[in-house]
Short mmCIF file of C-alpha atoms in Angstrom, two decimals:
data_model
loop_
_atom_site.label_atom_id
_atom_site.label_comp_id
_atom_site.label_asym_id
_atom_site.label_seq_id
_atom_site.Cartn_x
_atom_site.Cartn_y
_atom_site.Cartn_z
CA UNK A 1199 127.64 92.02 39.32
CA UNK A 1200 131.08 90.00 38.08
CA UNK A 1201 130.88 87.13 36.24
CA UNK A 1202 132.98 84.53 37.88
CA UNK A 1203 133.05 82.24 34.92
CA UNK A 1204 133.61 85.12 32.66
CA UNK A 1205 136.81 85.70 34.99
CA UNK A 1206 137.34 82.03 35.23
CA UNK A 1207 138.00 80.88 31.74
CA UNK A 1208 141.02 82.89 30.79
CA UNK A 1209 143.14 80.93 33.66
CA UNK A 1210 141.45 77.80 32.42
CA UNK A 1211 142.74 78.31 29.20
CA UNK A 1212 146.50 78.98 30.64
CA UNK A 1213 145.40 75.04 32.06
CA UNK A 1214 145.80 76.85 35.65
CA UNK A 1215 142.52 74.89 37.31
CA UNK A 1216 143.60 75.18 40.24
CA UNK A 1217 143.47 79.21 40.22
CA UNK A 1218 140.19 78.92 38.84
CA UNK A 1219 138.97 77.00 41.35
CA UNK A 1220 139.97 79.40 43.84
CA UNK A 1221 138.85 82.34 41.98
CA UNK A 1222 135.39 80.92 41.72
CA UNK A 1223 135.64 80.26 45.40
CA UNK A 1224 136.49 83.62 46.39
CA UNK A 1225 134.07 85.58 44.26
CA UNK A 1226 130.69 83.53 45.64
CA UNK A 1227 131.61 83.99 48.98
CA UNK A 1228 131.72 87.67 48.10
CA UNK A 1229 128.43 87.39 47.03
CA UNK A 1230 126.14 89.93 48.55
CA UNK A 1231 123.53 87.27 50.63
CA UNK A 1232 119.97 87.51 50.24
CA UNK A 1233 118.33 89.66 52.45
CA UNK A 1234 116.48 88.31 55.34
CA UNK A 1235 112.86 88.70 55.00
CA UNK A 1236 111.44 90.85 58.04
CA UNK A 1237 108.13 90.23 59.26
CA UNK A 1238 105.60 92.20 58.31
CA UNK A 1239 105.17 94.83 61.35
CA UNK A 1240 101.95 94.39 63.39
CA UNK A 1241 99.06 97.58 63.11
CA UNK A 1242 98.86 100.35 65.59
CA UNK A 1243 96.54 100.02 67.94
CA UNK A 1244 94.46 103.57 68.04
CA UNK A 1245 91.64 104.91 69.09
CA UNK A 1246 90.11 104.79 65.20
CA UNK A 1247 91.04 100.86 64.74
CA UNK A 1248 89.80 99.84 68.74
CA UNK A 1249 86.49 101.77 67.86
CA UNK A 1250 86.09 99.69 64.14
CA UNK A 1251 87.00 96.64 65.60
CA UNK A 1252 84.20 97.05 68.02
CA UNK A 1253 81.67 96.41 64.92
CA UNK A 1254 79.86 92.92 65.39
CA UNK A 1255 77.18 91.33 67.48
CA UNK A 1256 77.87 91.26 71.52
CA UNK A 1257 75.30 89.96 74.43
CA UNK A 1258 75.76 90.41 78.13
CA UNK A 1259 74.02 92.32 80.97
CA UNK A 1260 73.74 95.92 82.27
CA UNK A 1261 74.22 96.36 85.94
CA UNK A 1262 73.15 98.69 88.35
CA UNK A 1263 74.67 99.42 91.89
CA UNK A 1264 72.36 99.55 94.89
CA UNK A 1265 74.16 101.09 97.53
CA UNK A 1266 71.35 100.76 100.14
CA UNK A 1267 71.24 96.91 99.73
CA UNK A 1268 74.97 97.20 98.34
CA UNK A 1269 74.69 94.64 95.39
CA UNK A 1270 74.39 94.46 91.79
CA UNK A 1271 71.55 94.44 89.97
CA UNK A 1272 71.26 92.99 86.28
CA UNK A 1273 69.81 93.19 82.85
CA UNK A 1274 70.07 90.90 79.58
CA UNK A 1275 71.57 93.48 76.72
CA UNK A 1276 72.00 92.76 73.21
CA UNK A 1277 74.31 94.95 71.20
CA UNK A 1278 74.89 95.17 67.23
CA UNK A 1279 78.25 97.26 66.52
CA UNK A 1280 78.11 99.37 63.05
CA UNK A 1281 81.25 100.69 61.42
CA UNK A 1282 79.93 102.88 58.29
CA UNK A 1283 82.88 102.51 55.06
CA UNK A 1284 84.43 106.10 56.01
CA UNK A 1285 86.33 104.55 59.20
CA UNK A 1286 84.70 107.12 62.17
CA UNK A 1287 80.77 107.00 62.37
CA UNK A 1288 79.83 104.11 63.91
CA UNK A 1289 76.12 102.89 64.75
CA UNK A 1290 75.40 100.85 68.27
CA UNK A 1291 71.66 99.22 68.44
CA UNK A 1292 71.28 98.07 72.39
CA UNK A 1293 67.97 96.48 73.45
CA UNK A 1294 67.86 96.08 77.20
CA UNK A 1295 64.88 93.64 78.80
CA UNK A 1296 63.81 95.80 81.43
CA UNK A 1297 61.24 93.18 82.54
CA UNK A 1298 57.70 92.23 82.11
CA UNK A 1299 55.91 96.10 83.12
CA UNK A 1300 58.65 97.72 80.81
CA UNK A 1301 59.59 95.20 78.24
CA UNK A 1302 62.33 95.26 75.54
CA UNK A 1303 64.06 99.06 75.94
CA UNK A 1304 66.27 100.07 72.30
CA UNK A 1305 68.67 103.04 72.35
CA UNK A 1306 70.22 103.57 68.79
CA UNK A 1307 73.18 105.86 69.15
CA UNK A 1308 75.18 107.39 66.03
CA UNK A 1309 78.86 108.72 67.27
CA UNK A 1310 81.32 110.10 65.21
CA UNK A 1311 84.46 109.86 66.11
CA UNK A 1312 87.72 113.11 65.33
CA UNK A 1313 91.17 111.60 65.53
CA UNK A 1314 92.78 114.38 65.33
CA UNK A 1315 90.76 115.92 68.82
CA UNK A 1316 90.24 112.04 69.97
CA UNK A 1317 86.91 114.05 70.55
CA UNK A 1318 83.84 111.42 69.92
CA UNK A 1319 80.27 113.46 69.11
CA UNK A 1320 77.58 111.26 69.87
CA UNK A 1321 73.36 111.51 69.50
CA UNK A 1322 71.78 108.64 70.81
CA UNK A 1323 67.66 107.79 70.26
CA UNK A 1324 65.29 106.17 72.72
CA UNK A 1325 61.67 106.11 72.80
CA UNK A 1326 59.56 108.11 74.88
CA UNK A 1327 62.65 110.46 75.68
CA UNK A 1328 64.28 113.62 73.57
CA UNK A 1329 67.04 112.67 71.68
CA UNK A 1330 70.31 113.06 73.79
CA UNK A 1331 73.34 114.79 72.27
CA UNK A 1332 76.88 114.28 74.13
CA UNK A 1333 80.92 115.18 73.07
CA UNK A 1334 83.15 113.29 74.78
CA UNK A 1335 87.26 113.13 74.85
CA UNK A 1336 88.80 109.77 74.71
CA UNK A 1337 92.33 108.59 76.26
CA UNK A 1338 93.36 104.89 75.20
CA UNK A 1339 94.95 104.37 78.53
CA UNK A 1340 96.25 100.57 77.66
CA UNK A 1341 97.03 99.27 74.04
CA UNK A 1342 98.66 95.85 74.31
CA UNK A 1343 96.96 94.41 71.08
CA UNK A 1344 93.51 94.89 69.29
CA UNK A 1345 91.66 92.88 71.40
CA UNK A 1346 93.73 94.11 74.81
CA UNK A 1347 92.83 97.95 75.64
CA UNK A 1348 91.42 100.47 77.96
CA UNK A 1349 89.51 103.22 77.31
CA UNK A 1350 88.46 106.51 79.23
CA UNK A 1351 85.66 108.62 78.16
CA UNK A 1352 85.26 111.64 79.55
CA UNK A 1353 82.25 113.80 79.25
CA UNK A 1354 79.81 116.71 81.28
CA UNK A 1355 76.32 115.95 81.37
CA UNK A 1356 73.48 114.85 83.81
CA UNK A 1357 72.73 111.62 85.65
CA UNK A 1358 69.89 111.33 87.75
CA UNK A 1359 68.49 114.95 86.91
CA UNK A 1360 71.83 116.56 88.44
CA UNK A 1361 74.76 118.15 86.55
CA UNK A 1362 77.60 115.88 86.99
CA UNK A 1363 81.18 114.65 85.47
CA UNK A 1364 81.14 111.44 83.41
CA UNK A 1365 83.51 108.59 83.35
CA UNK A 1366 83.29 105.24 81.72
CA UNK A 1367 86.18 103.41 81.15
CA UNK A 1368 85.94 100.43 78.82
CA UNK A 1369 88.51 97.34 78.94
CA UNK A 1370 88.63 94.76 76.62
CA UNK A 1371 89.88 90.91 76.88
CA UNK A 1372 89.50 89.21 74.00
CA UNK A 1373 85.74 88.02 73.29
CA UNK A 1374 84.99 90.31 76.25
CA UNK A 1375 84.05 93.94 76.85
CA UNK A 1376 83.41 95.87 80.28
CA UNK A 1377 82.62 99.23 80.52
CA UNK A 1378 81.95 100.48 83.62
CA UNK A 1379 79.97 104.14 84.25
CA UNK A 1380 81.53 106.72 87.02
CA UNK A 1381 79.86 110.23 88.00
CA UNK A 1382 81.30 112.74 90.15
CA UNK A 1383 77.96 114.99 91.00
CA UNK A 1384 78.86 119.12 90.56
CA UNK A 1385 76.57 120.44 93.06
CA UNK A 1386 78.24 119.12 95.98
CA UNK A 1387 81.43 119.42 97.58
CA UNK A 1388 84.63 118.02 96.59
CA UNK A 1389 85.44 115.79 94.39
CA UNK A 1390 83.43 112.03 94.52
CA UNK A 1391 83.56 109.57 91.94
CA UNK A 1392 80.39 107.18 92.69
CA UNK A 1393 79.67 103.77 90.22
CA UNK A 1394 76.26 103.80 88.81
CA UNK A 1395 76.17 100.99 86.22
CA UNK A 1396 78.51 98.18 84.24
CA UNK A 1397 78.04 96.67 81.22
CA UNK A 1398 79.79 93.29 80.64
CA UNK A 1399 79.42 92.19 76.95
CA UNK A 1400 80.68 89.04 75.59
CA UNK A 1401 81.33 88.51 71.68
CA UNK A 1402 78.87 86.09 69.51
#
């Protein structure tokens, strides 16, 4: 960079102060300004950072549809959200109060998530019943921020002892979670997407 005063004091010398004046003038405001700090860019929101920020304690209620007396049916759910240090296994601990004749119900599930399939291999434990093994593709159909998203998981398995398709599509708000559970049964005709529970979790 020039030195204006080392440019400046040969003209003051020559008793020109004027010109030095102006030089000085001229060679600041050719100064290079600072650059403008840029604010630091906000993290993607992915499938791998939704499912870590999922990690935490959560309580809410499981709901089942009765379509003969067409309402909702509920039950108290706690949930504790693992994420192990390598980013993509996570651990989810739900204990469901199924009432006095069944008590507290637990399902531990371990799923481990592929970012590069967005396929999510789950095994999930609950007692009395054979462990249940399930792969599942995810979409992330809506990514506004980290606490704003929608998720689609699909999967092929069973419900209610009959092959079917598997939807749930999960959409968090802030402090709260809903996920609600689709099935479109194979050994029928066409193509019928029927509700069969919701889960609506709130943040603690």
């Amino acid at each position: 960079m020039i030195d204006p005063i080392a440019i400046a004091v040969p003209f003051s010398n020559m008793g020109s102060r004027t010109m030095t004046l102006t030089l000085l003038a001229l060679l600041l405001a050719a100064a290079p300004a600072p650059a403008a700090e840029t604010p630091a860019a906000s993290a993607p929101v992915t499938l791998t950072s939704i499912r870590a920020g999922l990690a935490g304690a959560w309580t809410g209620k499981l709901e089942y549809r009765d379509y003969q007396a067409d309402r909702w049916f509920g039950l108290p759910v706690t949930v504790r959200v693992e994420m192990m240090g390598d980013g993509v296994t996570l651990i989810r601990h739900a204990d469901f109060d199924d009432g006095p004749k069944t008590g507290i119900v637990t399902i531990t599930t371990a799923a481990l998530f592929d970012p590069g399939t967005n396929r999510e291999q789950s095994v999930s434990f609950r007692k009395g019943r054979e462990a249940e093994l399930t792969t599942a593709t995810l979409r992330l159909a809506r990514a506004e921020a980290a606490d704003r998203w929608t998720i689609e998981e699909m999967r092929d398995g069973s419900d209610d002892n009959r092959p079917a398709h598997i939807r749930e599509t999960t959409r968090r708000d802030g402090t709260t979670l809903v996920t609600v559970k689709e099935v479109d049964f194979l050994d029928d005709t066409g193509e019928t997407w029927l509700v069969r529970n919701r889960t609506t979790l709130t943040r603690q």
